[in-house]
Amino acid sequence: MAATHSTATAATRRCREITMNTQKLIDTAGALVADDKGLLAMDESNPTCNKRFAKLGIPQSEQARRAYRELIVTTSGLGESISGAILYDETIRQQKKDGTPIVKVITDAGIIPGIKVDTGAKDMAGHPGEKITEGLDGLRERLKEYFQMGARFAKWRAVIAVGAGIPSRGCIEANAQALARYAALCQEAGVVPVVEPEVLMDGEHTLERCNEVTEEVLRTVFNQLSIQRVMLEGMILKPNMVLPGLTCPKQEAVDEVADATVRCLLRVVPAAVPGIAFLSGGQSAELASARLNAMNVRSKSRPPWALAFSFARAIQATSFGNLARQGGQRVGGTASSKLPSQVQPGCAPW
Ligand code: 13P
């Protein structure tokens, strides 16, 4: 009798915990896309960050990367436009020069800390020209650690190339399943998954082709999310916009891109998803912002989800350009100085 009672009590407690965790996930996902704010992706891997530094003559060191990230997170007023910041593993463990943990700096600014958890897109066996994103091994343990460090959302990016004969079903399905397994593990850990299936802009494909591929990819992703029992209310979708390839001779106007994107998403993204935060994917800051703005302005009947941003290059490119003109000296070596307001990352485009 006593055993039955304690089993029932444990089950009730577990049930209450699940309900509380579910509500927390929903609250966090909602907060990430509330008040017209969006996400700042500052989670470039060390090799990518180093490549950008090399072009500016900035030393490719842990200290320089820390200094650059400190410049970003100490931008005054950052929390007025940014709801969440996606960090790289190195950054989430770093401190400001004065010893304050970067996570605390972010949280004090009213910004939710997030973490990139995939380990990169690798060549896919048997699929020339296509990639599969890795990082599921050990992910449960890594998520536990990141949660303890303060991360409340995560990111996993799958890349889908468009070209002759690609993307293949094999590539789309493998990436969609990995995204869904990642998302389920995130929710188990109390972390909101940002699900990022990126159809790349490289190539001369048309907007229509991008639309076709994006629709197929998103349908597959949502099918897998359902199979893996991911709670849609507790996630964010991070897709590409529906665009012509970078070298396509026909480049549609801002409004056409905005309309095509919203039309595509309305067909495939369930209304239970609280927010869609676009990647910039190599668009200029101006174009990415103008297209997102047009989507919000032109949607006649309000779409069921918030339409926001989760830009990396479209936010940071302006400041990188300014840094290049200054020879990068603000980051190289003298880490304590802040960028002047006109070149601060937070002053970018919206
Ligand atoms: P871009 O905005 O530069 O495409 O980067 C977004 C991102 O986080 C890629 O994973």
Tab-separated table of N, CA and C in Angstrom, residues 13-33 112-113 147 150-154 186-193 231-236 274:
chain	number	residue	atom	x	y	z
A	13	ARG	N	4.592	14.113	-8.978
A	13	ARG	CA	5.669	15.107	-8.959
A	13	ARG	C	6.289	15.247	-10.356
A	14	ARG	N	6.526	14.101	-10.978
A	14	ARG	CA	7.139	14.090	-12.324
A	14	ARG	C	6.223	14.817	-13.330
A	15	CYS	N	4.908	14.547	-13.159
A	15	CYS	CA	3.911	15.173	-14.041
A	15	CYS	C	3.950	16.691	-13.888
A	16	ARG	N	4.030	17.132	-12.600
A	16	ARG	CA	4.064	18.581	-12.323
A	16	ARG	C	5.338	19.194	-12.916
A	17	GLU	N	6.457	18.466	-12.767
A	17	GLU	CA	7.740	18.959	-13.314
A	17	GLU	C	7.636	19.145	-14.834
A	18	ILE	N	7.035	18.127	-15.490
A	18	ILE	CA	6.911	18.206	-16.954
A	18	ILE	C	6.067	19.413	-17.338
A	19	THR	N	4.960	19.631	-16.621
A	19	THR	CA	4.093	20.774	-16.922
A	19	THR	C	4.853	22.079	-16.733
A	20	MET	N	5.632	22.160	-15.640
A	20	MET	CA	6.388	23.397	-15.377
A	20	MET	C	7.446	23.631	-16.445
A	21	ASN	N	8.162	22.543	-16.819
A	21	ASN	CA	9.188	22.669	-17.866
A	21	ASN	C	8.574	23.100	-19.179
A	22	THR	N	7.409	22.514	-19.489
A	22	THR	CA	6.718	22.853	-20.724
A	22	THR	C	6.390	24.333	-20.738
A	23	GLN	N	5.860	24.825	-19.612
A	23	GLN	CA	5.491	26.247	-19.550
A	23	GLN	C	6.735	27.133	-19.687
A	24	LYS	N	7.844	26.696	-19.075
A	24	LYS	CA	9.073	27.504	-19.181
A	24	LYS	C	9.549	27.583	-20.626
A	25	LEU	N	9.488	26.443	-21.328
A	25	LEU	CA	9.900	26.435	-22.742
A	25	LEU	C	9.029	27.381	-23.559
A	26	ILE	N	7.719	27.328	-23.300
A	26	ILE	CA	6.788	28.193	-24.040
A	26	ILE	C	7.094	29.661	-23.735
A	27	ASP	N	7.351	29.967	-22.458
A	27	ASP	CA	7.638	31.355	-22.065
A	27	ASP	C	8.927	31.848	-22.725
A	28	THR	N	9.956	30.993	-22.718
A	28	THR	CA	11.238	31.413	-23.305
A	28	THR	C	11.094	31.629	-24.811
A	29	ALA	N	10.431	30.680	-25.471
A	29	ALA	CA	10.261	30.820	-26.925
A	29	ALA	C	9.492	32.105	-27.236
A	30	GLY	N	8.464	32.385	-26.444
A	30	GLY	CA	7.672	33.608	-26.650
A	30	GLY	C	8.522	34.845	-26.432
A	31	ALA	N	9.349	34.812	-25.373
A	31	ALA	CA	10.179	35.989	-25.059
A	31	ALA	C	11.208	36.257	-26.168
A	32	LEU	N	11.659	35.208	-26.842
A	32	LEU	CA	12.682	35.394	-27.891
A	32	LEU	C	12.148	36.178	-29.095
A	33	VAL	N	10.838	36.143	-29.287
A	33	VAL	CA	10.282	36.843	-30.461
A	33	VAL	C	9.286	37.939	-30.059
A	112	ILE	N	18.543	36.921	-23.398
A	112	ILE	CA	18.586	35.495	-23.032
A	112	ILE	C	19.803	34.842	-23.694
A	113	PRO	N	20.649	34.168	-22.919
A	113	PRO	CA	21.819	33.505	-23.518
A	113	PRO	C	21.424	32.219	-24.250
A	147	PHE	N	22.886	24.325	-19.834
A	147	PHE	CA	21.763	24.820	-19.035
A	147	PHE	C	22.286	25.357	-17.701
A	150	GLY	N	23.638	28.677	-17.873
A	150	GLY	CA	22.685	29.769	-18.093
A	150	GLY	C	22.020	29.798	-19.461
A	151	ALA	N	22.416	28.898	-20.363
A	151	ALA	CA	21.797	28.907	-21.698
A	151	ALA	C	20.343	28.446	-21.599
A	152	ARG	N	19.461	29.163	-22.253
A	152	ARG	CA	18.038	28.788	-22.239
A	152	ARG	C	17.504	28.504	-23.637
A	153	PHE	N	18.366	28.687	-24.641
A	153	PHE	CA	17.978	28.228	-25.971
A	153	PHE	C	19.233	27.803	-26.720
A	154	ALA	N	19.024	27.063	-27.815
A	154	ALA	CA	20.163	26.519	-28.556
A	154	ALA	C	19.914	26.634	-30.051
A	186	CYS	N	16.903	19.045	-26.717
A	186	CYS	CA	16.885	20.395	-26.135
A	186	CYS	C	15.702	20.534	-25.186
A	187	GLN	N	14.525	20.168	-25.654
A	187	GLN	CA	13.333	20.362	-24.813
A	187	GLN	C	13.402	19.521	-23.558
A	188	GLU	N	13.961	18.329	-23.673
A	188	GLU	CA	14.155	17.484	-22.476
A	188	GLU	C	15.027	18.213	-21.448
A	189	ALA	N	15.997	19.009	-21.937
A	189	ALA	CA	16.932	19.709	-21.050
A	189	ALA	C	16.412	21.080	-20.614
A	190	GLY	N	15.217	21.453	-21.043
A	190	GLY	CA	14.676	22.764	-20.665
A	190	GLY	C	15.230	23.892	-21.517
A	191	VAL	N	15.700	23.547	-22.693
A	191	VAL	CA	16.338	24.519	-23.594
A	191	VAL	C	15.479	24.625	-24.868
A	192	VAL	N	15.174	25.859	-25.277
A	192	VAL	CA	14.340	26.039	-26.475
A	192	VAL	C	15.192	25.799	-27.725
A	193	PRO	N	14.774	24.876	-28.590
A	193	PRO	CA	15.557	24.657	-29.813
A	193	PRO	C	15.224	25.681	-30.892
A	231	MET	N	7.605	19.661	-29.068
A	231	MET	CA	6.481	20.550	-28.783
A	231	MET	C	6.662	21.846	-29.585
A	232	LEU	N	5.786	22.057	-30.537
A	232	LEU	CA	5.970	23.188	-31.456
A	232	LEU	C	5.895	24.539	-30.734
A	233	GLU	N	5.112	24.601	-29.680
A	233	GLU	CA	4.964	25.875	-28.941
A	233	GLU	C	6.262	26.269	-28.244
A	234	GLY	N	7.171	25.318	-28.072
A	234	GLY	CA	8.412	25.583	-27.343
A	234	GLY	C	9.621	25.546	-28.244
A	235	MET	N	9.473	26.002	-29.490
A	235	MET	CA	10.628	26.056	-30.415
A	235	MET	C	10.542	27.320	-31.268
A	236	ILE	N	11.632	27.636	-31.930
A	236	ILE	CA	11.671	28.741	-32.900
A	236	ILE	C	12.198	28.157	-34.211
A	274	PRO	N	5.643	29.626	-32.204
A	274	PRO	CA	5.458	31.031	-31.809
A	274	PRO	C	6.202	32.033	-32.684
